Structures are given as structure tokens and as C-alpha cells.
XYZ file of C-alpha atoms in Angstrom:
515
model
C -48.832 -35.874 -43.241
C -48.619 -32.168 -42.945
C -49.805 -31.709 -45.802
C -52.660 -34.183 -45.816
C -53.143 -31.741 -42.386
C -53.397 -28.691 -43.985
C -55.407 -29.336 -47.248
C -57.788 -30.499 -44.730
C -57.619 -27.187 -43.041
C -57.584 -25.663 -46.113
C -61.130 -27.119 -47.516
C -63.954 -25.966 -45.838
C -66.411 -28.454 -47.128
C -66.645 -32.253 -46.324
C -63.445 -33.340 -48.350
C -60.010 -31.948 -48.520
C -61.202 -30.275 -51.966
C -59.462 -26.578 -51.911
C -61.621 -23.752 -52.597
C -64.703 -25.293 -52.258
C -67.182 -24.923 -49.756
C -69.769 -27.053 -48.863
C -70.861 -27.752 -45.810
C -68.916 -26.362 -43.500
C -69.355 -22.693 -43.158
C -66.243 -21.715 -40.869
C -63.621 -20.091 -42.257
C -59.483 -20.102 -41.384
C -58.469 -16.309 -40.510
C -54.492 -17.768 -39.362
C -52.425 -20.606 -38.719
C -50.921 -20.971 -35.330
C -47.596 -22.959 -35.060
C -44.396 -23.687 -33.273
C -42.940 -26.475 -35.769
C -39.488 -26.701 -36.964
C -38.370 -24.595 -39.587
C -38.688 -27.162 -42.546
C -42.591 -27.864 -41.833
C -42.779 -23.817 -42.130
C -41.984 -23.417 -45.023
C -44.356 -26.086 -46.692
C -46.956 -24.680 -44.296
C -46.007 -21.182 -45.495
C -46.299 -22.343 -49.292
C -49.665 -23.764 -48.844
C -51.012 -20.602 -47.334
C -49.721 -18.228 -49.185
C -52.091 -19.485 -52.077
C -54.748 -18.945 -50.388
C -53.462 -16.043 -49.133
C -53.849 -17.087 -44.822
C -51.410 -15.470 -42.352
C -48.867 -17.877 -40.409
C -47.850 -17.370 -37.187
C -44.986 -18.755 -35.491
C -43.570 -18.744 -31.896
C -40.634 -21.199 -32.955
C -37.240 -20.124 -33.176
C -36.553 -20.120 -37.057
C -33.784 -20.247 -39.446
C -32.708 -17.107 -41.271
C -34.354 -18.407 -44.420
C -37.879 -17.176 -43.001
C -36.778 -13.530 -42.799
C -37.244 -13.340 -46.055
C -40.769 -11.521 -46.575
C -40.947 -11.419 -50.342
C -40.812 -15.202 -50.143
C -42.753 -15.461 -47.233
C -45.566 -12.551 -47.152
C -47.618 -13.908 -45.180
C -45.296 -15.186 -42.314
C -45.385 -13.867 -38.827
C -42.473 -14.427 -36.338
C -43.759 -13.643 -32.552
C -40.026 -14.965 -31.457
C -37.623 -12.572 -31.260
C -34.545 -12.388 -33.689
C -31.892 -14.326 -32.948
C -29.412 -11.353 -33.000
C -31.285 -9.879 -30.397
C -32.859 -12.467 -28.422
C -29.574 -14.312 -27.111
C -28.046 -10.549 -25.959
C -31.291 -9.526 -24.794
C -31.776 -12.743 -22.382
C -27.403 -12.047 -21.333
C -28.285 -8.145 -20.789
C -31.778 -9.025 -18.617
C -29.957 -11.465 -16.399
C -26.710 -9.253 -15.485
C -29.231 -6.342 -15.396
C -31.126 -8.563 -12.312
C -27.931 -10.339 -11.483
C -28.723 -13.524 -12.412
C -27.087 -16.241 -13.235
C -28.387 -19.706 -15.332
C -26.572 -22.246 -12.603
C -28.046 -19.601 -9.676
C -31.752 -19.693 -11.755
C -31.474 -23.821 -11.958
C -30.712 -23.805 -8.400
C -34.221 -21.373 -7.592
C -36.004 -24.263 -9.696
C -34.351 -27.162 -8.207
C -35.163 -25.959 -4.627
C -38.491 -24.749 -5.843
C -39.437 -28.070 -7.134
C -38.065 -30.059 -3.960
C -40.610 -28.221 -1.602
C -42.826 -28.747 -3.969
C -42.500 -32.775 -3.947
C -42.533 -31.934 -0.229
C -45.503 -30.220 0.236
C -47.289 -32.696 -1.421
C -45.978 -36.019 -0.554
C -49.258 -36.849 1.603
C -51.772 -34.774 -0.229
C -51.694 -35.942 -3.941
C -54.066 -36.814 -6.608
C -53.732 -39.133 -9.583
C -54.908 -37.519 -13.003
C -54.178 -40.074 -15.703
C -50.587 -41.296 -15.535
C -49.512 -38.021 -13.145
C -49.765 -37.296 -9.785
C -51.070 -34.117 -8.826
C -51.390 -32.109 -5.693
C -55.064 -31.865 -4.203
C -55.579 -28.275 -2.118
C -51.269 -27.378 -1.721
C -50.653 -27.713 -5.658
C -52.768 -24.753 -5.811
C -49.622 -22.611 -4.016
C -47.708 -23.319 -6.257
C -48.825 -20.990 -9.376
C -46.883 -19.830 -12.799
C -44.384 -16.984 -11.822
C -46.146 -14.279 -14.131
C -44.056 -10.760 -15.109
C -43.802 -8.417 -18.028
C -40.613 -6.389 -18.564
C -41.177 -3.148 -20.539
C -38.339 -2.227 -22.097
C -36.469 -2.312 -25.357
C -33.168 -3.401 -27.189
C -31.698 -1.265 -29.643
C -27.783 -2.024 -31.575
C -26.083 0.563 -32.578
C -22.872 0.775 -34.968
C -20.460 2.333 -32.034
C -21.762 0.746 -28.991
C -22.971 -2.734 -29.871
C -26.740 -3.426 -27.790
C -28.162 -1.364 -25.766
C -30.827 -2.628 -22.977
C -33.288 -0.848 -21.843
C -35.683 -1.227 -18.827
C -38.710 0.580 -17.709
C -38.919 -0.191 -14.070
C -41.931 1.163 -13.589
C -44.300 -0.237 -15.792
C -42.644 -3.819 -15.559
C -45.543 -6.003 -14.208
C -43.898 -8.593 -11.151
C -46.622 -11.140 -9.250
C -49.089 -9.339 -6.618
C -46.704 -10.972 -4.110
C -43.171 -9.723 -4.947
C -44.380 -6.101 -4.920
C -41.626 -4.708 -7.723
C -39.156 -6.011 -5.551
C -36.484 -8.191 -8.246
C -36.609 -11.628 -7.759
C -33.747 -13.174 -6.596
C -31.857 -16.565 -7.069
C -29.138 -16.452 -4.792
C -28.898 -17.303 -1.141
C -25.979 -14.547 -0.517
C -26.166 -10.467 -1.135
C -24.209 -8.852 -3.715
C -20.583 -7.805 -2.099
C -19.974 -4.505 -2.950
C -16.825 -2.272 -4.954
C -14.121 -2.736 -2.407
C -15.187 -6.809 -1.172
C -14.640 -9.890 -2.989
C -16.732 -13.347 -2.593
C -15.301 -15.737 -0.698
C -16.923 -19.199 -1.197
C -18.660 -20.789 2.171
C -17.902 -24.056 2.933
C -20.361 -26.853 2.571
C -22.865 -24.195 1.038
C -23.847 -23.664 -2.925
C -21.429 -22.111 -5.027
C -23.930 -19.237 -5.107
C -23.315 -18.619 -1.423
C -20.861 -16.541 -0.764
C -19.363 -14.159 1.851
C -18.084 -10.840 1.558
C -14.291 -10.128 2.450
C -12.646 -6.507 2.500
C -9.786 -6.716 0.164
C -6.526 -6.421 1.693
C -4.579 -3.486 1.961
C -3.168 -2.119 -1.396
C -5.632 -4.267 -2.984
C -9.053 -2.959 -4.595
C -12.361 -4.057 -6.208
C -13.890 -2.019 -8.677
C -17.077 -4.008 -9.537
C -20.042 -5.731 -7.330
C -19.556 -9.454 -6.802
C -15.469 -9.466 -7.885
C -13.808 -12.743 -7.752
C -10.771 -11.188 -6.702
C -8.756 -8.139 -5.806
C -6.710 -6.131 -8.168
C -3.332 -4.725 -6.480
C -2.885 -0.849 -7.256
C 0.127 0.036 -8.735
C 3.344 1.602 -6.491
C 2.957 5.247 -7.529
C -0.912 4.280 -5.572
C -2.924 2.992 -2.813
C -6.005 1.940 -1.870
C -8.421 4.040 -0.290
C -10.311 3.379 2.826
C -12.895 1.694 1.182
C -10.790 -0.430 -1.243
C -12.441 0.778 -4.187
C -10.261 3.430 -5.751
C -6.701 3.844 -6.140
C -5.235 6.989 -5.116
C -1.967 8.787 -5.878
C 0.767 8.232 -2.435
C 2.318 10.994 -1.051
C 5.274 11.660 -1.572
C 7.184 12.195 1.818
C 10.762 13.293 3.117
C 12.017 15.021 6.098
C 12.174 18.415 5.099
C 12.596 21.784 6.618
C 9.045 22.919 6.868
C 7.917 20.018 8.784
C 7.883 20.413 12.990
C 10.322 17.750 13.500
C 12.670 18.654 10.609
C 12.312 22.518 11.841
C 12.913 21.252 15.201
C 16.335 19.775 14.665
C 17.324 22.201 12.031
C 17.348 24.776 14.870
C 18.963 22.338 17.338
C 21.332 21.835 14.655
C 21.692 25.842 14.487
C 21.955 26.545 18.343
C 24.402 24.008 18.680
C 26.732 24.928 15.642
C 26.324 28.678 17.366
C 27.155 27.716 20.696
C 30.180 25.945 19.711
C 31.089 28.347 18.111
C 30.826 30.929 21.077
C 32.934 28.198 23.179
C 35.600 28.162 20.440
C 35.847 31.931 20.396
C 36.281 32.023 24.279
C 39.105 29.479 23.804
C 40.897 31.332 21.244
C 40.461 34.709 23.456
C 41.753 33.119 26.792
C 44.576 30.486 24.797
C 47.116 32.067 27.356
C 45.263 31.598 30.651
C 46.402 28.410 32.738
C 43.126 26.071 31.875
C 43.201 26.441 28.849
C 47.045 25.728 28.062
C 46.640 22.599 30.552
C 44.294 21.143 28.515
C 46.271 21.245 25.535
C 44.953 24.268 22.759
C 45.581 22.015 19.432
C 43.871 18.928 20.258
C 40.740 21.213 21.718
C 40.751 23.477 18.868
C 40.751 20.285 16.590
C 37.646 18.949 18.664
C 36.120 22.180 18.543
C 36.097 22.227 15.074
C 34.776 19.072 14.517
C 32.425 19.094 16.587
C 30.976 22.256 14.799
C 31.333 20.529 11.359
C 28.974 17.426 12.965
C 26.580 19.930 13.865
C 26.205 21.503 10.825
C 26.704 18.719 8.574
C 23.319 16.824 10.606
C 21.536 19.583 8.270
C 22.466 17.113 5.094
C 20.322 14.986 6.329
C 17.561 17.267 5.814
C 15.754 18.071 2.923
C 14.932 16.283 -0.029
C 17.639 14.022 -0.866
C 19.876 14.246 -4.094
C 22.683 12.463 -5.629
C 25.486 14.673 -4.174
C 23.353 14.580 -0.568
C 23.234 10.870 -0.668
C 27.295 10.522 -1.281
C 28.450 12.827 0.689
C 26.490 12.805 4.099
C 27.421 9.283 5.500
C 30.903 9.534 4.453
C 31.051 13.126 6.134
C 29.330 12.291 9.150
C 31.811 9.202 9.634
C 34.649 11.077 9.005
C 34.201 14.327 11.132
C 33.001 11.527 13.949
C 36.351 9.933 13.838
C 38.209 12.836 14.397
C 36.221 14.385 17.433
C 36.785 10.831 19.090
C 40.538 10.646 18.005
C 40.747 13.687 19.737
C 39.396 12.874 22.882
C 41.479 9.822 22.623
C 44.466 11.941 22.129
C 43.584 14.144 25.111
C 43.450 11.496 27.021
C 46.428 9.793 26.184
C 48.328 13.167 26.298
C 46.770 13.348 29.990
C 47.751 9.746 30.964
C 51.570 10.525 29.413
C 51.627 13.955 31.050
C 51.131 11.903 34.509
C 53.734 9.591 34.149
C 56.427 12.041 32.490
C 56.021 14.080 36.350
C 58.160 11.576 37.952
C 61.961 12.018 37.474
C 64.038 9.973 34.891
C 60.601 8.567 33.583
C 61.149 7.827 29.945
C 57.840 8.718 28.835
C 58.589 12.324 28.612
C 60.274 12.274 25.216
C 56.221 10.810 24.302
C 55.247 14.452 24.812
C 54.584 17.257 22.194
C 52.650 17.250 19.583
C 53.864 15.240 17.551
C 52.030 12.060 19.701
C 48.709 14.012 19.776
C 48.521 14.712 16.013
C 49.809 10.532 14.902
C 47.111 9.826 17.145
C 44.850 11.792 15.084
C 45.885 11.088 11.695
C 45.975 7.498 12.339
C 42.993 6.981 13.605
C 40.907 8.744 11.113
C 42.613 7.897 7.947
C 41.712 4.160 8.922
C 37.902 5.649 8.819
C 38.651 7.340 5.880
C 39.938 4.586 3.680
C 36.698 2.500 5.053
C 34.975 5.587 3.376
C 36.656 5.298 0.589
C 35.985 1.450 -0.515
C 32.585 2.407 0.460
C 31.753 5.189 -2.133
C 34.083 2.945 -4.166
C 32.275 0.129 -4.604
C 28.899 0.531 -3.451
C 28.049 4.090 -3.457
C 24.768 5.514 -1.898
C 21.939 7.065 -3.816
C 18.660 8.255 -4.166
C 15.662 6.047 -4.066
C 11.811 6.455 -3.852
C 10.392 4.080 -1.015
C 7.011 2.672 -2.416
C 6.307 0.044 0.332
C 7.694 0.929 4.056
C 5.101 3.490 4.676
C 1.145 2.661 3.202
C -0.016 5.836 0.908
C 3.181 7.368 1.072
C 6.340 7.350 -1.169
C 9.372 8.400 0.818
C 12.246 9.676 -0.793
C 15.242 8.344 0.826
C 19.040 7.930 0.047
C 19.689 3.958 0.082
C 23.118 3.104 1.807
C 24.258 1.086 -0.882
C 26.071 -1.456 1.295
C 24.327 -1.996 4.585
C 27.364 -3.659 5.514
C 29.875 -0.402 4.783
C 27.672 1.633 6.896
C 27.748 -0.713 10.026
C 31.121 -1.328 9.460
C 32.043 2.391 9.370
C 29.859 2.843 12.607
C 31.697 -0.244 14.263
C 34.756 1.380 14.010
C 33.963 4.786 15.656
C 32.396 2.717 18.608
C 35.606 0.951 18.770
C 37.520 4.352 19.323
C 34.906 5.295 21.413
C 35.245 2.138 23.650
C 39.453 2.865 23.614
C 39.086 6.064 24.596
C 36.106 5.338 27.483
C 38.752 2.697 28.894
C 41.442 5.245 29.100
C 39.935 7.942 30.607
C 37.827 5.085 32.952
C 41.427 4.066 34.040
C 42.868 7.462 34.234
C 39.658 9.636 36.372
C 42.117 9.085 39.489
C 44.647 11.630 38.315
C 45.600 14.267 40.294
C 43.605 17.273 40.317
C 46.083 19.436 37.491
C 44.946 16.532 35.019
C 41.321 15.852 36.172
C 39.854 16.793 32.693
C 40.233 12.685 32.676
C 36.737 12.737 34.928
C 35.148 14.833 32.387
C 36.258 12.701 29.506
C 34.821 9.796 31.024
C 31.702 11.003 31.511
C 31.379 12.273 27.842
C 32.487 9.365 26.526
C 29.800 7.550 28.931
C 26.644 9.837 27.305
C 28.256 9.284 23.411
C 28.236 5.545 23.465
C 24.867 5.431 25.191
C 23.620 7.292 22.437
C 25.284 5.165 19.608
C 24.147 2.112 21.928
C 20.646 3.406 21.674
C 21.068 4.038 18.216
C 21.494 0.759 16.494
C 17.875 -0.614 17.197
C 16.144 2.052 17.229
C 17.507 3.331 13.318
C 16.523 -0.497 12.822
C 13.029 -0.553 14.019
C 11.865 3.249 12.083
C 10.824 3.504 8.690
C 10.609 6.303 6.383
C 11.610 9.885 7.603
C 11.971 8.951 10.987
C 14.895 6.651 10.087
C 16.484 9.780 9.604
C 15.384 11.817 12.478
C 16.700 9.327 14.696
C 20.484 9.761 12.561
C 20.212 12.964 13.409
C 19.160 12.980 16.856
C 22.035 10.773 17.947
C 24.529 12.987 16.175
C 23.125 16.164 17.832
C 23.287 14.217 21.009
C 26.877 12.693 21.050
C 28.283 15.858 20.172
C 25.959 17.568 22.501
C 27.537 15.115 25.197
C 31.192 15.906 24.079
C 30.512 19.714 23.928
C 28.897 19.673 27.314
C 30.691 17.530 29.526
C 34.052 18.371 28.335
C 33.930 22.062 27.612
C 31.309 23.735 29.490
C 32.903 23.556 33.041
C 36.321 25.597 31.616
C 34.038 27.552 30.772
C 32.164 28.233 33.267
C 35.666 28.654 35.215
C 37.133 30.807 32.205
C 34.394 33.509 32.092
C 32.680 33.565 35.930
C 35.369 31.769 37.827
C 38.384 33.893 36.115
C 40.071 33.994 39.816
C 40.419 30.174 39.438
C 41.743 30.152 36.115
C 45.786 30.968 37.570
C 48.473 29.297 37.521
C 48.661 29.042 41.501
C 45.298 27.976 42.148
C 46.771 24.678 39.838
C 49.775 24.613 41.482
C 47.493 24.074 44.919
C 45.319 21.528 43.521
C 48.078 19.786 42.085
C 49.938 20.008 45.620
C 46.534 18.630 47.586
């Protein structure tokens, strides 16, 4: 048949005779056809005898690409190797999509039908619209551009927006086939309910989450050493964060720290110079030289807590700080015992007198604290603290921390010096009644009264910070117990020692005692 077809075309005259003319005097200058590959290349064999150029617009097998067969074959499709990545390149360049482009046709079509379900006209078999069908027009553009491949980089698409012709009424503006706008680096699509797949909303990615691309299906978490920025489209490096000395707050306690450590130290030299004046021998020199001391070691053992931590930092500032702790509280408790003792011993053929001495005050001490310090002990023992980088409590910062190791040790090891403090606030509670001579019972209590507020205080509020304030607040409520036990107990002796000194004889006590 095809060939039949194209000896006819072939013959100008009245029968399919080739090269002869007769009769008709109109010549074939080219073929025109979009035919399978197989009727091209008996086509192509036919003309190339007499020499007539073929043109097709069919996709064709690889076999036409060869020109010395086929000299006088012209392909107006594109290659193969470039048409497929072409068409991929020009739809991701315009965002679109083939299910979003069959949806633009579908919809187009439906108004279509719509438009001209009472206005239609029958031509043959078809209906056709009468005046609406004329709306509805071929969608006419021509892209300029070009597609090149290249070795290194694969295709390369190319697009002159500028001289790419778009219909009179789209005005260069790109054609779109989706009912939703693109959702930008930082937002992810989030499919509407009841609506197209292609609709979509926009939703900020959460926090430590990014997008990097337009129209991302998801978010991408950054890693822990990062964090998103305020648009959610770029990790960044986190800070890294501790409570050092050149911040205001850790400068601010440093020097509390500092004052404090120098003022006890003032009050412990004016105790050592007046050791042979009345109020200070009636308040027993050991046991306040012992409290004295410790409570100078708390304040300057708070500056561990300072600084970026370390290994040696990490294991030795919560054992310290529980230690030293237990023995300024032993030592009020042993004050106050002595006190209570000292009372009792006044009346005659009392046998708590042989209780007196040292030797009570110092058991008192040693026992209580070498309890603390064995809890210490299993502690670094078993589950030693250490250094640790904290990725997650604080967003965009890393905060370099010491970890407890057991959570349970530490509370444990805080229990117990609130249980000496509660022994020794019952005590002195019980014992504020004493006579005048032994009122430094009053003062205990009230001491006592500020440290376990503090501690109180403590627990949920260390609980509820994160980060560097965690340890601010440690260090607050060390500064401030001691604060309490420096200032309550110690301050009025010496305010009596140094501008009182005419109270501080032995028969002003005698007349107190005596009242």
C-alpha cells in the first residue's frame, strides 16, 4: 500500500510509471510524514532514488540517524537524548508537574463542556460549540532557549525569558497548573483536606528543623553541634555557653564570693585577737574557729563552680561543697548542744557535767561529717561526675556542664545536710529560752531559720533552671546559707567585741546571767 502510495507520488504523468512525465506538470519538492519508523525507511528508499527530501515529525528509532544511509532524511523531532531531559528540565524550570498539567486540562475541559452545554452545534458526528467554543483557543508559546550536554555536568537548560513568546493574554507571566503557591526554603507542604493533591499549605518547620528547597515535602533536623535559624532555612553553628567569669552574673557572684571569703576572714582575725575576752571564751573558741573556717572554705570553694568546667572541677566541687557544708552545720549543732549541756551542768550534782569539754564538741563533729563523707565517697565511687556538652536544654546554645553522675547521690548527699540542719534548728528552737550567759541559742535559731529556707528554696528552683543558671542558683544558695550563718551568729559579738568592748567583761555576764 505504501508503496503503491508513493510510486504514485513518484510519477508525474497519468500512471504510476517513474520518471516519466506526461501529463501532469507538478513536480514533488519533499515528502511530509509522521509514520512509524518501519514505513520510513521504505519511504526513505524510494526517495532517495529519485533523490526527494523526507521530512519527519515522528519520533524515530536510532536506525534513522544514520545519514549515509539516509541522505535525504530530515528529523524536525528532537533527539531522544535530549528531548525526554529537555521536556524534565522545562517543567521543573516552570514548576510543573504532569499529574498538576492533567489536572489544568481536566478542569479546562470541564468548563468547557460547561460553557457549552446549551449553546452547541452538530458538525458531522461531533458536537461543537456555536459563539463560546470560540473562547476557548489553542494555548500558543515559543520558548527560546537551548540544551547543551556536557561531559562533567550532564544537560544543561537554557532559557531566554525574554524572547519566549506566551499568548497576548498571559503577558510573560508563567503559566501555572497548581491551585497553591510555591512554599518557600524554610516551609514544607502540608496537604489540605478534601482539596487536590496539588493544593497545599505552607507550614514553618519546627524548631531545629529546616528546609533548604521550595516546595519540600518535609523538614530536615540540623545536627546537635547546630540550629536552625530564624527563618528555618540554614543551619547555624550553637554557641557554646558556660558560666564564666567575664559574664555579669558570673562576675557578680565571683565578687560576692570574694567579699564574703574577706569578711570572714576579718571576723576570724577579730576572734583570734580577742580569744581571751569573756564573749568570746563563752561561746566556745574551737567549735567557732572550726565554723569559721568552714565557712570561709564554702565561700571560696562556690568559685569551682565557675568557669568552664573540667574533669578535676566536675569531681571535686559537689563532693567539696557537701563536705565543708557538713561541718559548718555539725558545728552549729555542737554549739548548741555544748550550750544546752552547759545549762544543765549549772545545777549542783547534775551528772551532765562530766558531758563537758571538748571531747563532746569534736565526736559531734567527726561523726557527723564522716557519715557525709563516706556518702561522698560511694558517690565518686561508683558514679562519678563529669564533663558533658548540653546540646538540647537551651535552643542555639551548647552548654558545657558537669553531669552529676547519680542524681540520686547528689539528693541524697543534700538530704542529709538538711537533716543536720533540721537537728540542729530543733535544738536551738528548744533551747532560745536559756538564760541570758547562753543566749547565743536565739542567734542559732535564727541562722538555722535563714539556711534551711534557702536549701528549702533551693530544691525547685535548681529543678526548674536549665543551662548556666542551674548553676547560679548552686551558688547563690551557698553564698546565702553561709551568709545566714556568718551573719546571724557572728556579727552581733562582733559588733559587741569591737564597739561595745565595755560589754564584753566578765561582770556584765555575771549580771545578765543573775537577771
Amino acid at each position: 500500500m505504501t508503496c503503491e502510495a508513493m510510486m504514485d507520488l513518484a510519477s508525474p504523468g497519468q500512471e504510476n510509471i517513474p520518471n516519466y512525465s506526461c501529463g501532469r506538470q507538478k513536480t514533488i519538492l519533499a515528502v511530509l510524514e509522521n509514520i512509524p519508523t518501519e514505513l520510513s525507511i521504505l519511504i526513505s528508499n524510494m526517495m532517495d532514488i529519485h533523490k526527494i527530501p523526507q521530512i519527519t515529525y515522528a519520533p524515530v528509532s536510532d536506525v534513522l540517524h544514520d545519514e549515509a544511509r539516509f541522505p535525504f532524511l530530515h528529523r524536525m523531532f528532537p533527539d531522544e537524548e535530549y528531548l525526554y531531559p529537555g521536556i524534565l528540565k522545562l517543567l521543573l524550570h516552570f514548576k510543573w508537574t504532569i499529574y498538576k498539567i492533567l489536572y489544568a486540562v481536566a478542569h479546562a475541559l470541564n468548563a468547557f463542556y460547561l460553557s457549552t452545554a446549551k449553546s452547541t452545534v452538530m458538525v458531522g458526528r461531533e458536537k461543537w460549540g456555536h459563539e463560546r467554543t470560540q473562547k476557548w483557543k489553542l494555548l500558543y508559546m515559543r520558548i527560546i532557549g537551548n540544551m547543551t550536554k556536557r561531559a562533567s555536568q550532564g544537560f544543561q537548560f537554557y532559557m531566554d525569558n525574554d524572547d519566549s513568546v506566551w499568548p497576548q493574554r498571559i503577558h510573560k507571566t508563567v503559566p501555572r497548573s497548581r491551585c497553591s503557591e510555591s512554599c518557600l526554603p524554610g516551609y514544607t507542604k502540608a496537604i489540605q483536606e478534601g482539596s487536590p493533591v496539588c493544593c497545599h499549605d505552607c507550614r514553618l518547620c519546627a524548631e531545629g528543623t529546616i528546609s533548604t528547597q521550595e516546595d519540600a515535602d518535609h523538614c530536615d533536623r540540623c545536627p546537635d553541634v547546630q540550629y536552625a535559624n530564624i527563618n528555618r532555612d540554614r543551619c547555624v553553628p550553637k554557641v557554646i555557653t558556660f558560666l564564666s567569669f567575664e559574664e555579669k552574673l558570673g562576675l557578680i557572684l565571683a565578687s560576692s564570693a570574694l567579699t564574703l571569703s574577706l569578711t570572714t576572714a576579718l571576723v576570724f582575725g577579730i576572734f583570734v585577737k580577742y580569744r581571751e575576752t569573756p564573749v568570746v571564751r563563752a561561746n566556745n573558741r574551737d567549735l567557732t574557729y572550726i565554723l569559721l573556717v568552714s565557712l570561709l572554705l564554702s565561700f571560696l570553694y562556690s568559685l569551682l563552680f565557675i568557669g568552664q568546667p573540667n574533669k578535676v572541677t566536675c569531681l571535686l566541687r559537689q563532693a567539696l561543697f557537701s563536705t565543708i557544708f557538713s561541718v559548718a552545720v555539725s558545728s552549729v549543732l555542737a554549739k548548741t548542744i555544748t550550750v544546752v549541756i552547759a545549762f544543765m551542768a549549772t545545777k549542783p550534782g547534775n551528772r551532765w557535767r562530766k558531758w563537758l569539754g571538748k571531747s563532746l564538741a569534736n565526736s559531734i563533729i567527726v561523726a557527723c561529717s564522716s557519715l557525709q563523707l563516706v556518702i561522698c565517697v560511694v558517690w565518686l565511687g561508683t558514679s562519678p561526675p563529669f564533663p558533658e556538652s548540653d546540646t538540647h536544654s537551651q535552643p542555639g546554645h551548647i552548654v558545657l556542664q558537669c553531669n552529676e553522675g547519680s542524681a540520686a547521690m547528689f539528693y541524697v548527699a543534700l538530704g542529709y545536710m538538711g537533716f543536720l540542719a533540721a537537728i540542729c534548728f530543733t535544738v536551738a528552737f528548744l533551747a532560745r529560752r536559756l538564760p541570758g550567759a547562753f543566749n547565743e541559742a536565739k542567734l542559732i535559731t535564727f541562722s538555722l531559720l535563714v539556711f534551711c529556707s534557702v536549701w528549702v528554696s533551693f530544691v525547685p528552683t535548681y529543678l526548674s533552671t536549665k543551662g548556666k543558671y542551674t548553676v547560679a542558683v548552686q551558688i547563690f544558695s551557698m553564698l546565702a546559707s553561709s551568709c545566714g550563718l556568718l551573719g546571724c551568729i557572728f556579727l552581733p559579738r562582733c559588733y559587741i567585741i569591737v564597739l561595745r568592748p565595755h560589754l564584753n567583761v566578765k561582770e556584765h555576764i555575771k549580771i545578765k546571767d543573775g537577771n
